PDB file of C-alpha atoms and ligand atoms in Angstrom:
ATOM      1  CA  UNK A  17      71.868 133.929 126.650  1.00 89.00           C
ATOM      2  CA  UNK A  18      73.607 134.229 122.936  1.00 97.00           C
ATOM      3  CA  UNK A  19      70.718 133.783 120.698  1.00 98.00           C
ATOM      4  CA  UNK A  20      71.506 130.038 118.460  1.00 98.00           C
ATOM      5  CA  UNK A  21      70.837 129.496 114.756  1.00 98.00           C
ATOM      6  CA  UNK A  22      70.288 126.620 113.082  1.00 99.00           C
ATOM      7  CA  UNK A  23      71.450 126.751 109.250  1.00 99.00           C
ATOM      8  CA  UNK A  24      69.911 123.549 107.909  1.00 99.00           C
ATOM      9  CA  UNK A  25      70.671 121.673 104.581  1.00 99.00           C
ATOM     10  CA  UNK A  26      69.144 119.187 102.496  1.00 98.00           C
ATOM     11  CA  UNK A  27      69.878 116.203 100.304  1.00 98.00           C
ATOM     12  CA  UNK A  28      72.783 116.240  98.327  1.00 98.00           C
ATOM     13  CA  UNK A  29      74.232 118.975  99.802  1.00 98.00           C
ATOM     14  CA  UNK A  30      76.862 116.848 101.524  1.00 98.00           C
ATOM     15  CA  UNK A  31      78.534 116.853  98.121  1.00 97.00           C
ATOM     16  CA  UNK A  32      78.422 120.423  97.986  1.00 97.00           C
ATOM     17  CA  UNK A  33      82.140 121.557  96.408  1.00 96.00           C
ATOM     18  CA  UNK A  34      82.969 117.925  95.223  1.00 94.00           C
ATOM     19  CA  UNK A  35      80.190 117.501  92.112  1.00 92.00           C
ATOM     20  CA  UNK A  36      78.392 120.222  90.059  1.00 92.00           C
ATOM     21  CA  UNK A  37      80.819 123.080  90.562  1.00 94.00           C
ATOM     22  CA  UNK A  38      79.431 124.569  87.627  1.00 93.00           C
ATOM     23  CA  UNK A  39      76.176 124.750  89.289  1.00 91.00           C
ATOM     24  CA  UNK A  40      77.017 124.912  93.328  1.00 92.00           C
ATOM     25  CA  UNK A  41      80.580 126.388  93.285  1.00 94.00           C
ATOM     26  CA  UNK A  42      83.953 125.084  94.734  1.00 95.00           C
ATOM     27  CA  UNK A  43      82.973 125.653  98.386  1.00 97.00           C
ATOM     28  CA  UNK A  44      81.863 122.841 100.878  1.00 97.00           C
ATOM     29  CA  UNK A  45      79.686 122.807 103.696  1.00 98.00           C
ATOM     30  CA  UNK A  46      82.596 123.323 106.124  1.00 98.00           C
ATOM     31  CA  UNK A  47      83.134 127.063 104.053  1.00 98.00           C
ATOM     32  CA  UNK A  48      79.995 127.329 104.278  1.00 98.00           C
ATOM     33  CA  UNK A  49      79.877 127.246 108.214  1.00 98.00           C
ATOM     34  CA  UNK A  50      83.251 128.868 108.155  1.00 98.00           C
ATOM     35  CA  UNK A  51      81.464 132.053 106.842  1.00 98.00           C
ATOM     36  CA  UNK A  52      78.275 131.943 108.807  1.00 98.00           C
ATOM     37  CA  UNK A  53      80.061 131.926 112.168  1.00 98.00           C
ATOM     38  CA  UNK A  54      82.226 134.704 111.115  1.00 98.00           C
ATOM     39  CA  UNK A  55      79.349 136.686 110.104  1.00 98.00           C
ATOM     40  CA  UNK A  56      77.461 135.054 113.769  1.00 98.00           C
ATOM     41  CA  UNK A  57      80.444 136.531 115.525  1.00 98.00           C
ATOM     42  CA  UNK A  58      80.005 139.598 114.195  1.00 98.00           C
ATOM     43  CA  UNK A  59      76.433 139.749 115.462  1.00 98.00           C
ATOM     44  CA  UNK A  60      76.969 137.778 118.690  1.00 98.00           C
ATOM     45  CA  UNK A  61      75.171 135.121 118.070  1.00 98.00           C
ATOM     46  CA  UNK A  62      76.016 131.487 117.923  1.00 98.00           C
ATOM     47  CA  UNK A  63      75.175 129.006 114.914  1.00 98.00           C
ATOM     48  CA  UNK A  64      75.143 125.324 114.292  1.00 98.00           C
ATOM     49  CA  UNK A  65      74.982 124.323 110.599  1.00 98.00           C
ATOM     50  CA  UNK A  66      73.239 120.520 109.797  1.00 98.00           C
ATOM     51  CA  UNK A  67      72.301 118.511 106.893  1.00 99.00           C
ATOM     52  CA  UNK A  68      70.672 115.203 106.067  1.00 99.00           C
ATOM     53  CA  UNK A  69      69.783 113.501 103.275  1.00 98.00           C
ATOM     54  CA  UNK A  70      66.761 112.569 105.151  1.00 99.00           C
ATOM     55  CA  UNK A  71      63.649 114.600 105.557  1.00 99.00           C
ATOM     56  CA  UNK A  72      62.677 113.369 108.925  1.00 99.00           C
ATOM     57  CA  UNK A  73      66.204 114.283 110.551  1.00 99.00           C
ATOM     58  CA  UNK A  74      65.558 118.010 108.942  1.00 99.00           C
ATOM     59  CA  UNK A  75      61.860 118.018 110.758  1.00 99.00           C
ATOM     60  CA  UNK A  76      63.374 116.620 114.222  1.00 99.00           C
ATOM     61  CA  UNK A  77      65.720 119.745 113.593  1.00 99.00           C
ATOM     62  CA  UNK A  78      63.107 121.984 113.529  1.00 99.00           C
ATOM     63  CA  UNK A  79      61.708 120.759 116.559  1.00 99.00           C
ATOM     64  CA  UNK A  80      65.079 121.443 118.299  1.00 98.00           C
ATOM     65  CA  UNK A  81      64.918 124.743 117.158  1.00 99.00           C
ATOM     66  CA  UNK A  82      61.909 125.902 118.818  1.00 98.00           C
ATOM     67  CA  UNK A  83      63.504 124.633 122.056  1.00 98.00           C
ATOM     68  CA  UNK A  84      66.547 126.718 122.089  1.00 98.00           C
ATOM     69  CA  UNK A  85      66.807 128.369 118.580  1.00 98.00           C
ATOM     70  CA  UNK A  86      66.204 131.940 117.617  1.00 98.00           C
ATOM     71  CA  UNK A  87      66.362 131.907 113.928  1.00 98.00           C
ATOM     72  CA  UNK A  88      65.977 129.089 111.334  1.00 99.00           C
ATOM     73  CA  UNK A  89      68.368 129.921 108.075  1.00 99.00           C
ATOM     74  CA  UNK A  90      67.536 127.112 105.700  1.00 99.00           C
ATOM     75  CA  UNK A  91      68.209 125.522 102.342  1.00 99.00           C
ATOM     76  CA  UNK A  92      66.013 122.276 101.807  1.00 99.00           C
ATOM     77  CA  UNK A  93      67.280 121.048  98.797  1.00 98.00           C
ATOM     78  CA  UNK A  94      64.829 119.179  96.663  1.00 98.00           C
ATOM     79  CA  UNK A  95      62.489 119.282  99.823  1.00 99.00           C
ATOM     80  CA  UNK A  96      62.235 122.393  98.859  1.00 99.00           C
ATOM     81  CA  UNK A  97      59.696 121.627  96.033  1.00 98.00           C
ATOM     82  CA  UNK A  98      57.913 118.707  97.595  1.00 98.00           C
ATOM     83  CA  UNK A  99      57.612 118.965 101.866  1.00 99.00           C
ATOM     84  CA  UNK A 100      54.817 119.772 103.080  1.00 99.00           C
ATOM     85  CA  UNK A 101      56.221 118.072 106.055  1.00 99.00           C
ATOM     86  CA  UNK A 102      58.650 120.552 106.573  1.00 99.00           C
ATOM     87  CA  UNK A 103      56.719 123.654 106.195  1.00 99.00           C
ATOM     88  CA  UNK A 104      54.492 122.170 108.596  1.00 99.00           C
ATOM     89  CA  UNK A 105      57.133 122.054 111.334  1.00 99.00           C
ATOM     90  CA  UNK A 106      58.786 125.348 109.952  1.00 99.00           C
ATOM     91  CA  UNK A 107      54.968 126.875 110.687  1.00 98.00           C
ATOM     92  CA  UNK A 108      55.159 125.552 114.273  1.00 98.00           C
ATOM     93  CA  UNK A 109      58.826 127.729 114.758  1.00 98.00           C
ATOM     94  CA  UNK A 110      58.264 131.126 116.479  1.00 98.00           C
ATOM     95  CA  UNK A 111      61.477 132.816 115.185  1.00 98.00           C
ATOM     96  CA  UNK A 112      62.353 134.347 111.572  1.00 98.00           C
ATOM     97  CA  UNK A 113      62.518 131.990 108.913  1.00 99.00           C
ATOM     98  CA  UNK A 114      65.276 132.655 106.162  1.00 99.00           C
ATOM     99  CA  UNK A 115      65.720 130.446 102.775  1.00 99.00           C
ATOM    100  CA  UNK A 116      68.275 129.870 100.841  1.00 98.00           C
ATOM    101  CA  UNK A 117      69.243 128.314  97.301  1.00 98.00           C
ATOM    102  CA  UNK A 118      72.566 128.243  96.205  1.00 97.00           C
ATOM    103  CA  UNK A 119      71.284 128.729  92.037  1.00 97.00           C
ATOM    104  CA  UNK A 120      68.890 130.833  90.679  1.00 98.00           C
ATOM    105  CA  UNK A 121      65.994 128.291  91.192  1.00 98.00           C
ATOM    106  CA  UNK A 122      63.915 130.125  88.917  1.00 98.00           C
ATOM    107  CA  UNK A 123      66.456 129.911  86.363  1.00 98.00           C
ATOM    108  CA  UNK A 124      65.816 126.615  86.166  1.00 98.00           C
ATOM    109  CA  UNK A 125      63.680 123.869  85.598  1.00 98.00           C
ATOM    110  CA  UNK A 126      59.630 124.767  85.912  1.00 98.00           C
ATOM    111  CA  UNK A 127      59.681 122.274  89.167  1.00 98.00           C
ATOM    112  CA  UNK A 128      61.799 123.995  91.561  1.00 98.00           C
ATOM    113  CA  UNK A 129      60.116 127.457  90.807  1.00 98.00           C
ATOM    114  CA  UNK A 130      57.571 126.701  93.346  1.00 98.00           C
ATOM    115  CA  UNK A 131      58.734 126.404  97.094  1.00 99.00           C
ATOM    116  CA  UNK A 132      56.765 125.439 100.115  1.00 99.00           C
ATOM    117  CA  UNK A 133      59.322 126.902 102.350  1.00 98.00           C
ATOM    118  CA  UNK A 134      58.502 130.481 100.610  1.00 98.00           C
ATOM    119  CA  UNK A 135      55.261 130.121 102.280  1.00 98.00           C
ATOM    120  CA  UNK A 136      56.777 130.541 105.966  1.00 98.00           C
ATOM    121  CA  UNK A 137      59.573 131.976 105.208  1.00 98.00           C
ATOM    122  CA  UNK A 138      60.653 135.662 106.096  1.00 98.00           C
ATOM    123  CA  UNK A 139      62.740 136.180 103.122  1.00 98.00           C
ATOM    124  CA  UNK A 140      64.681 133.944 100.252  1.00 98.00           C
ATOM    125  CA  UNK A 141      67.940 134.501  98.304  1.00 98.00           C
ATOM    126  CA  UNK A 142      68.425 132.227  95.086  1.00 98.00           C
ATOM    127  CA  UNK A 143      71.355 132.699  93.220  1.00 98.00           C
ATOM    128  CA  UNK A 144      74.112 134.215  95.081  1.00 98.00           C
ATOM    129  CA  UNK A 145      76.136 131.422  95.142  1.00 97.00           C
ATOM    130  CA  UNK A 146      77.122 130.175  98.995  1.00 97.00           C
ATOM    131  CA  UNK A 147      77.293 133.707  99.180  1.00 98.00           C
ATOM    132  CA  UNK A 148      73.410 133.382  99.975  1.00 98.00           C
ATOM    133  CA  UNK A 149      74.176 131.754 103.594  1.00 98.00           C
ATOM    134  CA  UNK A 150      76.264 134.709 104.964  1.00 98.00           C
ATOM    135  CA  UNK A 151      74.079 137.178 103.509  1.00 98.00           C
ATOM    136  CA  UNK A 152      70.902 135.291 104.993  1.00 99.00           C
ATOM    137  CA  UNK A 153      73.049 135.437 108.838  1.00 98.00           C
ATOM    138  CA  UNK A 154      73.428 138.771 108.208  1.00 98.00           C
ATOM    139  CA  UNK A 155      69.687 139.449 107.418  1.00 98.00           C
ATOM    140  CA  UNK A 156      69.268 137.191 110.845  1.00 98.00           C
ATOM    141  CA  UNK A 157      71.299 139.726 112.372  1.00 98.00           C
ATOM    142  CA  UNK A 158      69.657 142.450 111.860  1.00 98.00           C
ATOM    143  CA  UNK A 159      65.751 140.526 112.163  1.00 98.00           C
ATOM    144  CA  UNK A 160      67.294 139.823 115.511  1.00 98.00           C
ATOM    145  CA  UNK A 161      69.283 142.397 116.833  1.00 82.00           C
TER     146      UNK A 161
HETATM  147  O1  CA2 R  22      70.061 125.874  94.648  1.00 73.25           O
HETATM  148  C1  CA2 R  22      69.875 125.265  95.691  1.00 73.25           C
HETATM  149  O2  CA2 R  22      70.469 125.522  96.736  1.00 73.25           O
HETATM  150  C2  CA2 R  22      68.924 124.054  95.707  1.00 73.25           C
HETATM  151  O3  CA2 R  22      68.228 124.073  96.952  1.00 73.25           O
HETATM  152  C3  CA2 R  22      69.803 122.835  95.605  1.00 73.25           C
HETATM  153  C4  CA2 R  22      69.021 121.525  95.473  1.00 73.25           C
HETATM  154  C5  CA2 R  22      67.982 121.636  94.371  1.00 73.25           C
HETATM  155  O4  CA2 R  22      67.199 120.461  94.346  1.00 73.25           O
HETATM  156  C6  CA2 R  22      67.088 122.841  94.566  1.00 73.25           C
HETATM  157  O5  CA2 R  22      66.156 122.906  93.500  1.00 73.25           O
HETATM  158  C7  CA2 R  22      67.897 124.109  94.604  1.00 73.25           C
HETATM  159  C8  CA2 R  22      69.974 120.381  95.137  1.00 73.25           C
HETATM  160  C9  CA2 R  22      71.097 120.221  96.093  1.00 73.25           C
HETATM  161  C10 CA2 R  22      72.142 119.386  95.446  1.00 73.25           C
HETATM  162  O6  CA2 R  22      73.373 119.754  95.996  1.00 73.25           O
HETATM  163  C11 CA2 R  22      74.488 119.372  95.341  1.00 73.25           C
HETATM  164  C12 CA2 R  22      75.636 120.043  95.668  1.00 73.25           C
HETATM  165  C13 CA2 R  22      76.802 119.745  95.023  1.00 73.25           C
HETATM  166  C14 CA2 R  22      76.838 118.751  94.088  1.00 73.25           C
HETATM  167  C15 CA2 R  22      75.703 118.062  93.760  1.00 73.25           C
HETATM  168  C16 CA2 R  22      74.510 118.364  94.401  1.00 73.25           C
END
């Protein structure tokens, strides 16, 4: 069976290419998919890209994931910085863990230079733009080839 994975999103990045280009970039979510399925494709896998604003959704998610998901490529927004909630679920996922941030979180402000995610995931890519969600697939590729 073609091994699934779920790229999930946080808050706020609904609005990803509409507000903060100067920040997140000029690409939406739907680019975003656009090049993780190419790059799934290329590896034979299949991929389903979510996000919520709510944390809840994210953790029910998870849960689907370790029914039929191979790999969990991530971003959790602020969520990121605050859930233990989700690294609690993340912990109960068998399959490689990848996170990404669209900026260079550490960059930034002294908050978001601590993740809970980091502490389950496999490997994390900050700053690479959207770029960061195709180069995560292909990490996932390889992980799971
Ligand atoms: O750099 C990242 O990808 C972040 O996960 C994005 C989060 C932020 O809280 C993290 O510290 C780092 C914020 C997502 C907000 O997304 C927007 C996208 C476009 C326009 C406005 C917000």
């Amino acid at each position: 069976m073609t091994k699934k994975i779920y790229i999930l999103n946080g808050p706020n990045l609904n609005l990803l290419g509409k507000r903060q280009p100067e920040i997140y970039g000029h690409d939406t979510l739907a680019d975003v998919e656009a090049s993780c399925r190419k790059v799934a494709d290329e590896f034979g896998l299949d991929c389903v890209l979510l996000q919520s604003n709510h944390e809840g959704a994210i953790i029910d998610w998870i849960h689907a994931a370790r029914e039929d998901g191979a790999g969990i490529v991530i971003n959790p927004g602020a969520f990121t910085h605050t859930s233990v909630a989700i690294l609690d679920a993340l912990n109960t996922f068998e399959g490689p863990v990848l996170e990404v941030h669209i900026s260079n979180v550490h960059k930034r402000e002294s908050f978001r230079h601590h993740s809970y995610v980091s502490l389950r995931a496999e490997g994390v890519i900050a700053g690479f733009g959207v770029e960061g969600y195709a180069l995560a697939m292909r990490r996932m590729g390889s992980l799971l080839g």
